Coordinates of N, CA, C and O in Angstrom, one line a residue:
M1482 N 22.5 -2.7 4.7 CA 21.4 -2.3 3.8 C 20.5 -3.5 3.6 O 20.9 -4.7 3.5
A1483 N 19.2 -3.3 3.5 CA 18.2 -4.3 3.4 C 18.2 -4.9 2.0 O 18.3 -4.1 1.0
H1484 N 18.2 -6.2 1.9 CA 18.1 -6.9 0.6 C 16.7 -7.4 0.5 O 16.3 -8.3 1.3
R1485 N 15.9 -7.0 -0.5 CA 14.6 -7.4 -0.7 C 14.5 -8.3 -1.9 O 15.2 -8.0 -2.9
M1486 N 13.7 -9.3 -1.8 CA 13.6 -10.2 -3.0 C 12.2 -10.9 -3.1 O 11.5 -11.1 -2.1
T1487 N 11.9 -11.3 -4.3 CA 10.8 -12.2 -4.5 C 11.4 -13.6 -4.7 O 12.4 -13.7 -5.4
V1488 N 10.7 -14.6 -4.3 CA 11.2 -16.0 -4.4 C 10.7 -16.6 -5.7 O 9.5 -16.6 -5.9
P1489 N 11.7 -17.0 -6.6 CA 11.3 -17.5 -7.9 C 10.3 -18.6 -7.9 O 9.5 -18.7 -8.7
G1490 N 10.3 -19.5 -6.8 CA 9.5 -20.6 -6.8 C 8.1 -20.3 -6.2 O 7.3 -21.2 -6.1
L1491 N 7.8 -19.1 -5.8 CA 6.5 -18.7 -5.3 C 5.8 -17.8 -6.3 O 6.4 -17.2 -7.1
F1492 N 4.5 -17.7 -6.1 CA 3.6 -16.9 -6.9 C 4.1 -15.4 -6.8 O 4.4 -14.9 -5.7
P1493 N 4.3 -14.7 -7.9 CA 4.8 -13.3 -7.9 C 3.8 -12.4 -7.2 O 2.7 -12.3 -7.5
P1494 N 4.3 -11.7 -6.1 CA 3.4 -10.9 -5.3 C 3.1 -9.5 -6.0 O 4.0 -9.1 -6.8
P1495 N 1.9 -8.9 -5.8 CA 1.6 -7.6 -6.3 C 2.3 -6.5 -5.5 O 1.8 -6.0 -4.5
D1496 N 3.5 -6.1 -5.9 CA 4.2 -4.9 -5.4 C 4.6 -5.1 -3.9 O 4.5 -4.2 -3.1
Y1497 N 5.0 -6.3 -3.5 CA 5.6 -6.5 -2.2 C 6.6 -7.6 -2.4 O 6.6 -8.4 -3.4
A1498 N 7.6 -7.7 -1.5 CA 8.6 -8.8 -1.6 C 8.2 -9.9 -0.7 O 7.5 -9.7 0.3
H1499 N 8.7 -11.1 -1.0 CA 8.5 -12.2 -0.1 C 9.4 -12.2 1.1 O 9.1 -12.6 2.2
V1500 N 10.6 -11.6 0.9 CA 11.7 -11.7 2.0 C 12.4 -10.3 2.0 O 12.7 -9.7 0.9
A1501 N 12.8 -9.9 3.2 CA 13.7 -8.8 3.3 C 14.7 -9.2 4.4 O 14.4 -9.7 5.5
V1502 N 16.0 -9.1 4.1 CA 17.1 -9.5 5.0 C 17.9 -8.2 5.3 O 18.3 -7.5 4.4
V1503 N 18.1 -7.9 6.6 CA 18.9 -6.8 7.0 C 20.2 -7.4 7.6 O 20.1 -8.2 8.5
E1504 N 21.3 -6.9 7.0 CA 22.6 -7.4 7.5 C 22.8 -7.0 8.9 O 22.3 -6.0 9.4
T1505 N 23.6 -7.8 9.6 CA 23.9 -7.5 11.0 C 24.6 -6.1 11.1 O 25.2 -5.6 10.2
G1506 N 24.5 -5.5 12.3 CA 25.1 -4.2 12.5 C 24.2 -3.0 12.1 O 24.5 -1.9 12.3
R1507 N 23.0 -3.3 11.6 CA 22.1 -2.3 11.2 C 21.1 -2.0 12.3 O 20.8 -2.9 13.1
R1508 N 20.6 -0.8 12.3 CA 19.6 -0.5 13.3 C 18.2 -0.6 12.7 O 18.0 -0.2 11.5
L1509 N 17.2 -1.1 13.4 CA 15.9 -1.3 12.9 C 15.0 -0.4 13.8 O 15.2 -0.3 15.0
A1510 N 13.9 0.2 13.2 CA 12.9 0.9 13.9 C 11.6 0.1 13.8 O 11.2 -0.2 12.7
F1511 N 11.0 -0.2 14.9 CA 9.8 -1.0 15.0 C 8.7 0.0 15.3 O 8.7 0.6 16.4
L1512 N 7.8 0.3 14.4 CA 6.8 1.4 14.6 C 5.5 0.8 15.0 O 5.0 -0.2 14.4
A1513 N 4.9 1.4 16.0 CA 3.5 1.0 16.4 C 2.6 1.2 15.3 O 2.9 2.0 14.3
G1514 N 1.4 0.6 15.4 CA 0.4 0.8 14.3 C 0.0 2.3 14.1 O -0.4 3.0 15.0
A1515 N 0.2 2.7 12.9 CA -0.3 4.1 12.5 C -1.8 4.0 12.3 O -2.3 3.1 11.7
V1516 N -2.5 5.0 12.8 CA -3.9 5.0 12.8 C -4.5 6.2 12.1 O -3.7 7.2 12.0
P1517 N -5.7 6.3 11.8 CA -6.3 7.4 11.0 C -6.8 8.5 11.9 O -8.0 9.0 11.8
L1518 N -6.0 9.0 12.9 CA -6.4 10.1 13.7 C -5.5 11.3 13.4 O -4.4 11.2 13.0
D1519 N -6.1 12.5 13.4 CA -5.4 13.7 13.2 C -4.6 14.1 14.5 O -4.7 13.4 15.5
R1520 N -3.9 15.2 14.4 CA -3.1 15.7 15.5 C -3.9 15.9 16.8 O -3.4 15.8 17.9
D1521 N -5.2 16.2 16.6 CA -6.1 16.4 17.8 C -6.8 15.1 18.3 O -7.6 15.2 19.2
G1522 N -6.4 14.0 17.7 CA -7.0 12.7 18.1 C -8.4 12.4 17.5 O -9.1 11.5 17.9
K1523 N -8.8 13.2 16.4 CA -10.1 13.0 15.8 C -9.9 12.1 14.6 O -9.0 12.2 13.8
L1524 N -10.9 11.2 14.5 CA -10.9 10.2 13.4 C -11.0 11.0 12.0 O -11.9 11.8 11.9
V1525 N -10.2 10.6 11.1 CA -10.2 11.2 9.7 C -10.9 10.1 8.8 O -10.6 9.0 8.9
G1526 N -11.9 10.6 8.0 CA -12.5 9.7 7.0 C -13.4 8.7 7.5 O -13.3 7.5 7.2
A1527 N -14.4 9.0 8.3 CA -15.4 8.1 8.9 C -16.0 7.3 7.7 O -16.4 7.9 6.7
D1528 N -16.0 6.0 7.8 CA -16.6 5.1 6.8 C -16.0 5.2 5.4 O -16.6 4.8 4.4
D1529 N -14.7 5.7 5.3 CA -14.0 5.9 4.1 C -12.7 5.2 4.1 O -11.7 5.7 4.7
F1530 N -12.6 4.0 3.5 CA -11.3 3.3 3.5 C -10.1 4.0 2.9 O -9.0 4.0 3.4
V1531 N -10.4 4.7 1.8 CA -9.3 5.5 1.1 C -8.8 6.6 2.0 O -7.6 6.8 2.2
A1532 N -9.7 7.5 2.5 CA -9.3 8.6 3.3 C -8.6 8.2 4.6 O -7.6 8.8 5.0
Q1533 N -9.1 7.1 5.2 CA -8.4 6.6 6.4 C -7.0 6.1 6.0 O -6.0 6.3 6.8
T1534 N -6.9 5.4 4.9 CA -5.5 4.9 4.5 C -4.6 6.0 4.2 O -3.4 6.0 4.6
E1535 N -5.0 7.0 3.6 CA -4.2 8.2 3.3 C -3.7 8.8 4.6 O -2.6 9.2 4.7
Q1536 N -4.6 9.0 5.6 CA -4.2 9.5 6.9 C -3.2 8.6 7.6 O -2.3 9.1 8.2
V1537 N -3.5 7.3 7.6 CA -2.6 6.4 8.2 C -1.2 6.5 7.6 O -0.2 6.5 8.3
L1538 N -1.1 6.6 6.2 CA 0.2 6.7 5.6 C 0.9 8.0 5.9 O 2.1 8.1 6.1
A1539 N 0.1 9.1 6.1 CA 0.7 10.4 6.5 C 1.2 10.3 7.9 O 2.3 10.8 8.2
N1540 N 0.5 9.6 8.8 CA 1.0 9.5 10.2 C 2.2 8.6 10.2 O 3.1 8.8 11.0
L1541 N 2.2 7.5 9.4 CA 3.3 6.6 9.4 C 4.6 7.4 8.9 O 5.7 7.2 9.4
A1542 N 4.4 8.2 7.8 CA 5.5 9.0 7.3 C 6.1 9.9 8.4 O 7.3 10.1 8.5
E1543 N 5.2 10.5 9.2 CA 5.6 11.4 10.3 C 6.4 10.6 11.3 O 7.5 11.1 11.8
A1544 N 6.0 9.4 11.7 CA 6.7 8.6 12.6 C 8.1 8.2 12.0 O 9.1 8.2 12.8
L1545 N 8.1 7.9 10.8 CA 9.4 7.5 10.1 C 10.4 8.7 10.1 O 11.5 8.5 10.5
T1546 N 9.9 9.9 9.8 CA 10.7 11.0 9.8 C 11.3 11.3 11.2 O 12.5 11.6 11.3
A1547 N 10.5 11.0 12.3 CA 11.0 11.2 13.6 C 12.2 10.4 14.0 O 13.0 10.7 14.9
V1548 N 12.4 9.2 13.3 CA 13.6 8.4 13.5 C 14.6 8.4 12.4 O 15.4 7.5 12.3
G1549 N 14.5 9.4 11.5 CA 15.4 9.6 10.5 C 15.2 8.7 9.3 O 16.1 8.4 8.5
C1550 N 14.0 8.2 9.1 CA 13.7 7.3 8.0 C 12.7 7.9 7.0 O 12.1 9.0 7.3
E1551 N 12.6 7.3 5.9 CA 11.6 7.6 4.8 C 10.8 6.4 4.5 O 11.2 5.3 4.8
P1552 N 9.7 6.5 3.8 CA 8.9 5.3 3.4 C 9.8 4.3 2.7 O 9.6 3.1 2.8
R1553 N 10.8 4.7 1.9 CA 11.6 3.8 1.2 C 12.5 2.9 2.1 O 13.0 1.9 1.7
D1554 N 12.6 3.3 3.4 CA 13.4 2.5 4.4 C 12.6 1.4 5.0 O 13.2 0.6 5.8
V1555 N 11.3 1.4 4.8 CA 10.4 0.3 5.4 C 10.8 -1.0 4.7 O 10.8 -1.1 3.5
V1556 N 11.0 -2.0 5.6 CA 11.2 -3.4 5.1 C 10.1 -4.3 5.3 O 10.0 -5.4 4.7
A1557 N 9.1 -4.0 6.2 CA 8.0 -4.8 6.5 C 6.8 -4.0 7.0 O 7.0 -3.1 7.8
T1558 N 5.6 -4.4 6.5 CA 4.4 -3.8 7.1 C 3.4 -4.9 7.3 O 3.4 -6.0 6.7
T1559 N 2.5 -4.6 8.2 CA 1.2 -5.4 8.4 C 0.1 -4.4 8.2 O 0.0 -3.4 9.0
V1560 N -0.8 -4.6 7.2 CA -1.9 -3.7 7.0 C -3.1 -4.4 7.4 O -3.5 -5.4 6.9
S1561 N -3.8 -3.8 8.5 CA -5.0 -4.4 9.0 C -6.2 -3.5 8.6 O -6.2 -2.3 8.7
V1562 N -7.2 -4.2 8.1 CA -8.4 -3.5 7.6 C -9.6 -4.1 8.2 O -9.8 -5.4 8.1
A1563 N -10.5 -3.3 8.8 CA -11.7 -3.8 9.5 C -12.7 -4.1 8.5 O -13.6 -3.3 8.2
T1564 N -12.7 -5.3 7.9 CA -13.6 -5.7 6.8 C -13.5 -7.2 6.6 O -12.4 -7.8 6.9
S1565 N -14.5 -7.8 6.0 CA -14.5 -9.1 5.5 C -14.6 -9.2 4.0 O -14.7 -10.2 3.4
D1566 N -14.7 -8.0 3.4 CA -14.9 -7.8 2.0 C -13.6 -7.7 1.2 O -12.9 -6.7 1.4
P1567 N -13.2 -8.6 0.3 CA -12.0 -8.5 -0.4 C -11.9 -7.2 -1.2 O -10.8 -6.7 -1.5
A1568 N -13.0 -6.6 -1.7 CA -13.0 -5.4 -2.4 C -12.5 -4.2 -1.5 O -11.7 -3.3 -2.0
D1569 N -12.8 -4.2 -0.3 CA -12.3 -3.2 0.7 C -10.8 -3.4 0.9 O -10.1 -2.4 0.9
L1570 N -10.4 -4.6 1.0 CA -8.9 -4.9 1.1 C -8.2 -4.3 -0.1 O -7.1 -3.7 0.0
S1571 N -8.8 -4.6 -1.3 CA -8.1 -4.1 -2.5 C -8.1 -2.6 -2.6 O -7.0 -2.0 -3.0
R1572 N -9.1 -1.9 -2.1 CA -9.1 -0.4 -2.1 C -8.0 0.1 -1.2 O -7.2 1.0 -1.6
V1573 N -7.8 -0.5 -0.1 CA -6.8 -0.1 0.8 C -5.4 -0.4 0.2 O -4.5 0.5 0.2
W1574 N -5.2 -1.6 -0.3 CA -3.9 -1.9 -0.9 C -3.5 -1.0 -2.0 O -2.4 -0.7 -2.2
E1575 N -4.5 -0.6 -2.8 CA -4.2 0.3 -3.9 C -3.6 1.7 -3.4 O -2.7 2.2 -4.0
V1576 N -4.2 2.2 -2.3 CA -3.7 3.4 -1.7 C -2.3 3.2 -1.1 O -1.4 4.0 -1.3
V1577 N -2.1 2.0 -0.5 CA -0.7 1.7 0.1 C 0.3 1.6 -1.1 O 1.4 2.2 -1.0
R1578 N -0.1 1.0 -2.2 CA 0.8 0.8 -3.3 C 1.2 2.2 -3.9 O 2.3 2.4 -4.3
A1579 N 0.3 3.1 -3.9 CA 0.5 4.5 -4.4 C 1.2 5.4 -3.4 O 1.7 6.5 -3.8
G1580 N 1.3 4.9 -2.2 CA 1.7 5.8 -1.1 C 3.2 5.8 -0.8 O 3.6 6.3 0.3
G1581 N 4.0 5.2 -1.6 CA 5.5 5.3 -1.4 C 6.1 4.1 -0.7 O 7.3 3.9 -0.6
L1582 N 5.2 3.2 -0.1 CA 5.8 2.1 0.6 C 6.2 0.9 -0.3 O 6.8 0.0 0.1
R1583 N 5.9 1.0 -1.6 CA 6.2 -0.1 -2.5 C 7.6 0.0 -2.9 O 8.1 -0.9 -3.6
T1584 N 8.4 1.0 -2.6 CA 9.8 1.1 -2.9 C 10.5 -0.1 -2.3 O 10.3 -0.4 -1.2
G1585 N 11.3 -0.7 -3.1 CA 12.1 -1.9 -2.6 C 11.8 -3.2 -3.3 O 12.8 -3.7 -3.9
P1586 N 10.7 -3.7 -3.3 CA 9.5 -3.5 -2.5 C 9.7 -4.0 -1.1 O 10.6 -4.8 -0.9
H1587 N 8.9 -3.7 -0.2 CA 8.9 -4.2 1.2 C 8.1 -5.5 1.3 O 7.3 -5.8 0.4
T1588 N 8.3 -6.2 2.4 CA 7.4 -7.3 2.7 C 6.2 -6.8 3.3 O 6.2 -5.8 4.0
S1589 N 5.0 -7.5 3.1 CA 3.8 -7.0 3.6 C 2.8 -8.1 3.8 O 2.8 -9.1 3.0
T1590 N 1.9 -7.9 4.8 CA 0.8 -8.8 5.0 C -0.4 -7.9 5.1 O -0.4 -6.9 5.8
L1591 N -1.4 -8.3 4.3 CA -2.7 -7.6 4.3 C -3.8 -8.4 4.9 O -4.0 -9.6 4.5
L1592 N -4.4 -7.9 6.0 CA -5.4 -8.7 6.8 C -6.7 -8.0 6.9 O -6.8 -6.8 7.1
G1593 N -7.8 -8.8 6.8 CA -9.1 -8.3 7.1 C -9.4 -8.8 8.6 O -9.1 -9.9 8.9
V1594 N -9.7 -7.8 9.4 CA -9.9 -8.1 10.8 C -11.3 -7.7 11.3 O -12.0 -6.9 10.6
A1595 N -11.7 -8.2 12.4 CA -13.1 -7.9 12.9 C -13.2 -6.4 13.4 O -14.3 -5.8 13.1
C1596 N -12.2 -5.9 14.1 CA -12.3 -4.5 14.6 C -10.9 -4.0 14.9 O -10.0 -4.8 15.1
L1597 N -10.8 -2.7 15.0 CA -9.5 -2.1 15.4 C -9.8 -1.2 16.6 O -10.9 -1.1 17.1
G1598 N -8.8 -0.6 17.2 CA -8.8 0.0 18.5 C -9.7 1.2 18.7 O -10.1 1.4 19.8
Y1599 N -9.9 2.0 17.7 CA -10.6 3.2 17.9 C -12.0 3.1 17.2 O -12.1 2.5 16.2
T1600 N -13.0 3.7 17.8 CA -14.4 3.6 17.3 C -14.3 4.2 15.9 O -13.8 5.3 15.7
G1601 N -14.8 3.5 14.9 CA -14.9 3.9 13.5 C -13.6 3.7 12.7 O -13.6 3.9 11.5
Q1602 N -12.6 3.2 13.4 CA -11.3 2.9 12.7 C -11.4 1.8 11.7 O -11.9 0.7 12.1
L1603 N -11.0 2.0 10.5 CA -11.0 0.9 9.5 C -9.7 0.4 9.1 O -9.6 -0.7 8.5
V1604 N -8.6 1.2 9.3 CA -7.3 0.8 8.8 C -6.2 1.1 9.8 O -6.3 2.1 10.5
E1605 N -5.2 0.2 9.9 CA -4.0 0.4 10.7 C -2.8 -0.2 10.0 O -3.0 -1.3 9.5
I1606 N -1.7 0.4 10.1 CA -0.5 -0.2 9.5 C 0.7 -0.1 10.5 O 1.0 0.9 11.0
T1607 N 1.2 -1.3 10.8 CA 2.5 -1.4 11.5 C 3.6 -1.5 10.6 O 3.5 -2.0 9.5
A1608 N 4.8 -1.1 11.0 CA 6.0 -1.2 10.1 C 7.3 -1.4 10.8 O 7.4 -1.1 12.0
V1609 N 8.2 -2.0 10.1 CA 9.6 -2.1 10.5 C 10.4 -1.4 9.4 O 10.2 -1.6 8.2
A1610 N 11.3 -0.5 9.9 CA 12.2 0.2 8.9 C 13.6 0.0 9.3 O 14.0 -0.1 10.5
E1611 N 14.5 0.1 8.3 CA 15.9 0.1 8.5 C 16.4 1.5 8.6 O 16.1 2.3 7.7
V1612 N 17.0 1.9 9.7 CA 17.4 3.3 9.9 C 18.7 3.5 9.1 O 19.7 2.7 9.3
P1613 N 18.7 4.5 8.2 CA 19.9 4.7 7.4 C 21.2 5.0 8.2 O 21.1 5.6 9.3
G1614 N 22.3 4.6 7.7 CA 23.6 4.8 8.2 C 23.8 5.4 9.5 O 24.6 5.6 10.2

């Protein structure tokens, strides 16, 4: 079972852990970046950070289900946002916080990046999850 913690000597993080330790003998699932495309490969939420983040979380949940996991099993994420504006980063983080990934809480890195792989893409989330029993 993953042990998540915040480090007392560090600044308290907003709804994520500083460290997650998975004991030996556990299986981990490393998920590719979830993107804001629907089943037909069409971009969801053009120019809308919130709509894209919601679609990314839905796609991530689908991938987690495929390997027998739920959002609560996520131990680490990297959230990439195509922006240099901290307000956009905050908008995305609020959706992530409300989206079930804060259980634990998990470790996370939030990044503003120059661009992402698909035209019009604003958000991508990669994850590592502990596969239950």
